[in-house]
XYZ file of C-alpha atoms in Angstrom:
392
model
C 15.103 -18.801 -2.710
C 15.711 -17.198 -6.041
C 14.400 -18.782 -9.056
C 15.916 -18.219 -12.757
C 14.698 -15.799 -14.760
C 17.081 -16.763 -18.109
C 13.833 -17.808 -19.965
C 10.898 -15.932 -20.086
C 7.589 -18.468 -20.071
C 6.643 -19.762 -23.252
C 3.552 -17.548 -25.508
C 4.000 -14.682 -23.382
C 4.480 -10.759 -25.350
C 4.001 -7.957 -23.744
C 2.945 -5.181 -26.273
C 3.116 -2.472 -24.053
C 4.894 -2.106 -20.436
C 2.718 -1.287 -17.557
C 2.836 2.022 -15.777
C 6.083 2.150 -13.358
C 6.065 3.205 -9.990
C 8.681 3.366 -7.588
C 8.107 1.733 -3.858
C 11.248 2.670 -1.233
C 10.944 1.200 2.447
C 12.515 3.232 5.372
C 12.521 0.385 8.145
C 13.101 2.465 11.529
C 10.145 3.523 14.118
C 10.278 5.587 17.519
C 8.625 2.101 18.759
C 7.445 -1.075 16.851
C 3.516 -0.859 17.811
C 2.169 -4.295 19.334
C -0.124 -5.390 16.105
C 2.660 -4.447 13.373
C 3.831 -6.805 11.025
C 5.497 -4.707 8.641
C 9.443 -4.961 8.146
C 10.324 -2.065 11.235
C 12.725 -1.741 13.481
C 12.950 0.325 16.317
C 15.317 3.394 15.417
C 18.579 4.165 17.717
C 19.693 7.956 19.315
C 20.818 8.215 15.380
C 19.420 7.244 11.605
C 22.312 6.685 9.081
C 20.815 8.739 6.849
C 23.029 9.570 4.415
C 24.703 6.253 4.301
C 21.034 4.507 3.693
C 19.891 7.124 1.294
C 23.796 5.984 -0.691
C 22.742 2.409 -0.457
C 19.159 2.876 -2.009
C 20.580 4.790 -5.114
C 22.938 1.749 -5.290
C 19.905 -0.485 -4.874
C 18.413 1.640 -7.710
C 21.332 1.603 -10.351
C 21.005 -1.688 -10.143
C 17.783 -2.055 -11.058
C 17.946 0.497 -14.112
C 17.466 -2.665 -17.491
C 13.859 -2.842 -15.769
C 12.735 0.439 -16.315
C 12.427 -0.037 -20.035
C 12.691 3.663 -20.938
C 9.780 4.572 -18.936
C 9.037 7.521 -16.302
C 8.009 6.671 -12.859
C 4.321 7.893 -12.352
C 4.525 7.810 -8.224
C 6.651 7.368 -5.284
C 5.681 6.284 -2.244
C 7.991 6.705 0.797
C 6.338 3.781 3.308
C 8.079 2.154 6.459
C 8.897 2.477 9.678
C 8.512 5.688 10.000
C 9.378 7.366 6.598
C 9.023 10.783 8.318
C 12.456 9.943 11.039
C 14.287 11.252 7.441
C 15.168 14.728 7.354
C 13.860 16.766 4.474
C 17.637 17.256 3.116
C 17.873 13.775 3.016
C 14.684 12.437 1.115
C 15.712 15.773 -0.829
C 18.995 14.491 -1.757
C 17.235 10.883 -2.402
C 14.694 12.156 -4.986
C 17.153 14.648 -6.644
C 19.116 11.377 -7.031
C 16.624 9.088 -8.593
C 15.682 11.930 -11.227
C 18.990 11.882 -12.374
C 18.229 8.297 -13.411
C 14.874 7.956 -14.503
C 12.495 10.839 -15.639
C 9.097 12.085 -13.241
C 6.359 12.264 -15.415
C 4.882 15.936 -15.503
C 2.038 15.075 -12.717
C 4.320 12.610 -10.487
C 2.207 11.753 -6.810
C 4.915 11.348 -4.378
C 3.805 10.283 -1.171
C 5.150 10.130 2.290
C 4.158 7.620 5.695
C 4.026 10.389 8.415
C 3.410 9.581 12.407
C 1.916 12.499 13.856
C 4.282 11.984 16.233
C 6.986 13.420 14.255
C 5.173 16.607 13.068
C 7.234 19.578 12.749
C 5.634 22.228 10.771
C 9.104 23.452 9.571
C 9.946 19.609 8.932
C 7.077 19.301 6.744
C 7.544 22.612 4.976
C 10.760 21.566 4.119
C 9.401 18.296 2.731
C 6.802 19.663 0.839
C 9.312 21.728 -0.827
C 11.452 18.847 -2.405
C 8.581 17.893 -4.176
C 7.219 15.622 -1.922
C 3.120 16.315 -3.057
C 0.980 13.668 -0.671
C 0.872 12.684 2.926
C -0.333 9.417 4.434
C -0.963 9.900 8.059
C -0.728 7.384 10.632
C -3.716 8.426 13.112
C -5.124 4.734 13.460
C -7.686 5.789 16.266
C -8.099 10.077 18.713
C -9.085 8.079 21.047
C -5.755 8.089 24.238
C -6.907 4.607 25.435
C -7.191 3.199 22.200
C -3.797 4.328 21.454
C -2.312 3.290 24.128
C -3.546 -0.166 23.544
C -2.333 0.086 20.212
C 1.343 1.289 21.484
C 1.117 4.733 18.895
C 3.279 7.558 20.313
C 1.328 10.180 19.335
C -2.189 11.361 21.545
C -5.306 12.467 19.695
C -4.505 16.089 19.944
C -1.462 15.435 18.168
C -2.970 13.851 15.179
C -5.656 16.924 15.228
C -3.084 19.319 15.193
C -1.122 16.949 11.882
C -3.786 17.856 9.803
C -3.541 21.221 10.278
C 0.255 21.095 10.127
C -0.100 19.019 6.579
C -2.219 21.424 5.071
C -0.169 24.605 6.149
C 2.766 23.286 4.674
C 1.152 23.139 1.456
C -0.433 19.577 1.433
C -3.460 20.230 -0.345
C -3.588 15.990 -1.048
C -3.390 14.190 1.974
C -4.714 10.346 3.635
C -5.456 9.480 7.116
C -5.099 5.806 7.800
C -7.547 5.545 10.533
C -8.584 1.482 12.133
C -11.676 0.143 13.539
C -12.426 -2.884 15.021
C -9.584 -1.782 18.374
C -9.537 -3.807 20.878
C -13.060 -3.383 23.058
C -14.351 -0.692 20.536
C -18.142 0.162 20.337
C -19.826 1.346 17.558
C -20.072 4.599 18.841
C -16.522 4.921 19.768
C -15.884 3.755 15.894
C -18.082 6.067 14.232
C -16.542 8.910 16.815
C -13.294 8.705 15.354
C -14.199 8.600 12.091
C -16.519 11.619 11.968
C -13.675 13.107 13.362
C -11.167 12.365 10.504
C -13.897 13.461 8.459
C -14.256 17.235 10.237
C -10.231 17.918 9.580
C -10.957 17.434 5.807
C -8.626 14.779 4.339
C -9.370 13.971 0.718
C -8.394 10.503 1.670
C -9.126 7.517 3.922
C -7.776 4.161 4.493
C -10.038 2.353 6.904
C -9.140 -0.553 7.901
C -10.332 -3.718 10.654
C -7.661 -4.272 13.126
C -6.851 -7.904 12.151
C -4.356 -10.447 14.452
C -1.179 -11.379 12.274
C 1.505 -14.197 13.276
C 4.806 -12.371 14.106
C 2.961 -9.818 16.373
C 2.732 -8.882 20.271
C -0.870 -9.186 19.338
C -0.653 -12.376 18.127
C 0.884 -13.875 21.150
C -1.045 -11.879 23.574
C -4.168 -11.362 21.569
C -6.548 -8.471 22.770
C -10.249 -8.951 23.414
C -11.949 -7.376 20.144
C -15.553 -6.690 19.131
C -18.081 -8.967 18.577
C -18.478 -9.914 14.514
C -22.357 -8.197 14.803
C -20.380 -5.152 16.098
C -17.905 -5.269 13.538
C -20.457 -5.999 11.097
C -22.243 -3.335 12.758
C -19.226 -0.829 12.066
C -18.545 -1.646 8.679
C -21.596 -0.382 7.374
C -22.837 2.224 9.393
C -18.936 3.551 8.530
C -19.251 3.237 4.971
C -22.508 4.772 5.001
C -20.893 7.964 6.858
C -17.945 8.108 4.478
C -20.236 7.912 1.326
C -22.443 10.962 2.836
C -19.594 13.298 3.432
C -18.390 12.811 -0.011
C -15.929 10.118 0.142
C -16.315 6.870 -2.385
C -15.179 3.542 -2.047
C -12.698 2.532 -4.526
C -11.372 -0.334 -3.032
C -11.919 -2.580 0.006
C -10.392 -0.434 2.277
C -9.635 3.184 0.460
C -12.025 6.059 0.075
C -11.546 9.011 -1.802
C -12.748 12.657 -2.522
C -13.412 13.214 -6.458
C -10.347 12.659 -8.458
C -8.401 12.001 -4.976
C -7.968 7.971 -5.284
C -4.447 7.103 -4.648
C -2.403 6.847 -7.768
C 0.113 4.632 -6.562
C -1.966 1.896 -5.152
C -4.153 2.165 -7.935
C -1.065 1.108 -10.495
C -0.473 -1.972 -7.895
C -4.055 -3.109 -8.179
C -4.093 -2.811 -11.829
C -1.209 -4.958 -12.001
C 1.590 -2.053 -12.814
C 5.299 -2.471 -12.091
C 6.740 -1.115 -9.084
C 10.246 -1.097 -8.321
C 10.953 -1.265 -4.593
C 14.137 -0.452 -3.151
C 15.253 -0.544 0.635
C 15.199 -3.218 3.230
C 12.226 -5.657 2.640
C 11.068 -4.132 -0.296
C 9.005 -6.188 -2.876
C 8.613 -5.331 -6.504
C 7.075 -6.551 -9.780
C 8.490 -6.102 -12.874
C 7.459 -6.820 -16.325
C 9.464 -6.933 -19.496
C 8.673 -7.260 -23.091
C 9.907 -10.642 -23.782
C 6.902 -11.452 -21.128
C 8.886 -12.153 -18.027
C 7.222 -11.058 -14.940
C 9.060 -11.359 -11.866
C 8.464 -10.673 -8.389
C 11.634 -9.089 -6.456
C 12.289 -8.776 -2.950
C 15.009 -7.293 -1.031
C 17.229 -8.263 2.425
C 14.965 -7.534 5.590
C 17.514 -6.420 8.062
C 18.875 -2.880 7.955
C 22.169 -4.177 8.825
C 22.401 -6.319 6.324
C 20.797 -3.743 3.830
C 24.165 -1.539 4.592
C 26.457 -4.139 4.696
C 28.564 -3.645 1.382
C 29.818 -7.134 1.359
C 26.005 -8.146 0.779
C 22.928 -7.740 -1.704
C 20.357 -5.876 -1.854
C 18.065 -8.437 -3.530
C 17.573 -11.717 -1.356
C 15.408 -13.173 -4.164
C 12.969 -13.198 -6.788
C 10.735 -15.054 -8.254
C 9.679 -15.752 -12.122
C 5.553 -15.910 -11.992
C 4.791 -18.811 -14.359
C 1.773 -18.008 -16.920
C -0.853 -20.739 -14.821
C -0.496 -17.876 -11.462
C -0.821 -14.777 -13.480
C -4.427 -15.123 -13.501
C -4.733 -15.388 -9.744
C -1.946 -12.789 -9.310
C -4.157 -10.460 -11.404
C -7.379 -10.957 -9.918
C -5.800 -11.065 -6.279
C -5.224 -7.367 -7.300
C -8.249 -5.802 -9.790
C -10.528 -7.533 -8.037
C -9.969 -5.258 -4.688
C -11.107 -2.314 -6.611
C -15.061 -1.487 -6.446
C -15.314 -1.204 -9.784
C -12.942 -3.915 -11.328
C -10.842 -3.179 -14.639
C -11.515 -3.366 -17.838
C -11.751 -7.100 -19.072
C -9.070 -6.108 -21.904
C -6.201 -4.837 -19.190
C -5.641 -8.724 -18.243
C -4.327 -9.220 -21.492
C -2.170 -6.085 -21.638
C -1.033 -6.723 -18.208
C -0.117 -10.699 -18.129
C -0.316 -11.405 -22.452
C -2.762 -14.018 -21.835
C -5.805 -14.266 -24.067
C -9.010 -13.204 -21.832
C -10.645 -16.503 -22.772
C -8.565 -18.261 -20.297
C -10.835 -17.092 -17.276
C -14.011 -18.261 -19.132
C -15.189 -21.110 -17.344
C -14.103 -19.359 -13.485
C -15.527 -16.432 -14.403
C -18.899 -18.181 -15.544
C -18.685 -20.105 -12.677
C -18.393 -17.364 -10.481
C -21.039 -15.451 -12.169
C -23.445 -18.272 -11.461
C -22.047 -17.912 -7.488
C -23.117 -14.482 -7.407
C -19.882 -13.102 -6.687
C -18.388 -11.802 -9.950
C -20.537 -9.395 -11.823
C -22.351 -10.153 -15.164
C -20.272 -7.664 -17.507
C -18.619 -8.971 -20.836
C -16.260 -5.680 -20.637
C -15.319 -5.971 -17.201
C -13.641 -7.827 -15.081
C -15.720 -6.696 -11.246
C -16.433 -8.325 -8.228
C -20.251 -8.203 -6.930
C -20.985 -6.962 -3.523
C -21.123 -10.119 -2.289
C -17.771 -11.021 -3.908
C -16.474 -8.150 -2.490
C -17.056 -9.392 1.032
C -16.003 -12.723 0.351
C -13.359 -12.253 -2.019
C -10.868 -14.727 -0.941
C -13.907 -17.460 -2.082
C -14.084 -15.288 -5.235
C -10.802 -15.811 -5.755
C -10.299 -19.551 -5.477
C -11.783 -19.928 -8.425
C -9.003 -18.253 -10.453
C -6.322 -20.873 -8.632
C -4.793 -22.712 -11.132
């Protein structure tokens, strides 16, 4: 349902915009894996390429009055399958939003790749357009776990990705690697990381497998590890990871030095995001202190149906969620945020959270730090509790 956003709430400025990033969703996969519950669809013989890449510039134009004279600082190309696109395509696409809004100088555009669809030429080709970052599907080398995960690709074939990514001039690059498969040991979890590790990315997303409604694997639910295993996993992985070099950042992200993600970085510290495509989201702030939440029409056809719009709705966030909206975010990263960035962000004075945040400092779970605004350990692990006491 889409809610009016005439009126912006009542005592909200915004002195200065967020950082603005740009979010576009290609929906189409080789296969729609069994524990998915992202907005994909399984691509036919042919992608309508150019006539999808026409409708997201449309898309785009019409979201122009929120960009506010600002530069987008990153681009991420998720799905689907972002890499089905030929190079001339996303080429086309990103010569086609510059026209309309300015790259800053050190723009991070990334691009979802399946190592299933690695073509060294391909990839060339996409480096070249100025495509700077790769985020590669692996989820698991292992051929039984992938088959029980219903990737297309075999553990060779994510091997040889790597290689592929950095000959083609992808110097920047994530592997998005699970644990927690279906009937996984510890062993057979640390094995797959340390392999991720030995092919060098200056990335990781690592991630449990988790059950969610709308899946295959919801209905027909695999037989996972124990929680001591799990348990057992999580920290003798993040106890690897921080060895070889790699720091947590955020629950699930770890990064060489000066390698964290950019664009998920601006989403956790409440930036704006445009996203264009089918099932894109986006948030949007303007300096009248609106904040709205936008979201687009799911269904490809519908998406390139002319007679229909791209937005199916948004929502106006009313000034008793932003704090929760916030914290839902900055409180994912290791660190936190500075304290001051919730009032730059939402334009609500920082004394609001006083009495959660005392009362979640007494809990143990939000750290003791005037200038920050940082989960503890603990509240790390059990940040949904953390959380609750932000609700209005």
């Amino acid at each position: 349902m889409t809610e009016s956003s005439s009126a912006p709430p009542p005592g909200l400025v915004l002195a200065v915009l967020p950082p603005l990033s740009l979010y576009i969703h290609i929906p189409w996969c080789v296969r729609k894996c069994p524990y998915c519950d992202f907005n994909s669809h399984q691509a036919g013989p042919t992608l309508p390429e150019a006539q999808y890449v026409d409708a997201l510039l449309a898309d785009l134009a019409l979201e122009m009055p929120a960009v506010q004279g600002r530069s987008i600082s990153s681009i991420f190309f998720g799905g689907g399958t972002p890499s089905l696109f030929s190079a001339a395509a996303l080429g086309r696409l990103l010569r086609g939003i510059e026209q309309r809004i300015p790259f800053a100088a050190d723009i991070e555009i990334t691009l979802e790749a399946n190592p299933g669809t690695f073509e060294q030429d391909k990839f060339k080709a996409y480096r070249q357009t100025g495509i700077n970052r790769l985020s590669i599907g692996v989820q698991s080398f292992q051929a039984q776990k992938l088959e029980k995960l219903g990737r297309i690709h075999n553990g060779d074939e994510a091997v040889r990705a790597a290689g592929m990514a950095r000959a083609a001039g992808f110097d920047n690059f994530n592997l998005d690697l699970m644990h927690g498969l279906p009937e996984q040991s510890l062993d057979e979890a640390l094995g797959d990381l340390r392999q991720a590790i030995d092919l060098g990315p200056t990335h990781l997303s690592w991630y449990q497998l988790t059950l969610e409604p709308n899946t295959v694997f919801w209905n027909q639910p695999p037989l996972l590890p124990e929680d001591d295993i799990l348990w057992d996993i999580q920290e003798a992985g993040q106890a690897l990871m921080a060895e070889q070099g790699y720091r947590q950042y955020e629950v699930s992200a770890y990064a060489q030095a000066e390698r964290a993600a950019r664009h998920n970085l601006n989403y956790w510290r409440f930036g704006d995001f445009i996203g264009i495509g089918a099932g894109a989201h986006g948030k949007l702030s303007f300096p009248d202190g609106r904040i709205l939440r936008t979201w687009k029409t799911r269904l490809p056809k519908d998406y390139l149906n002319p007679e229909k719009p791209y937005k199916a709705g948004e929502k106006l966030l009313p000034p008793d969620e932003l704090p929760f909206e916030f914290l839902m975010n900055a409180l994912r990263l290791t660190e936190g945020v500075e304290a001051e960035l919730f009032t730059q962000r939402t334009g609500l004075p920082l004394a609001q959270l006083a009495e959660a945040r005392r009362a979640a400092e007494q809990k143990g779970l939000l750290r003791v730090e005037p200038e920050r605004l940082a989960a503890t350990p603990q509240g790390q692990l059990f940040l949904n509790d953390l959380l609750q006491y932000f609700l209005n």
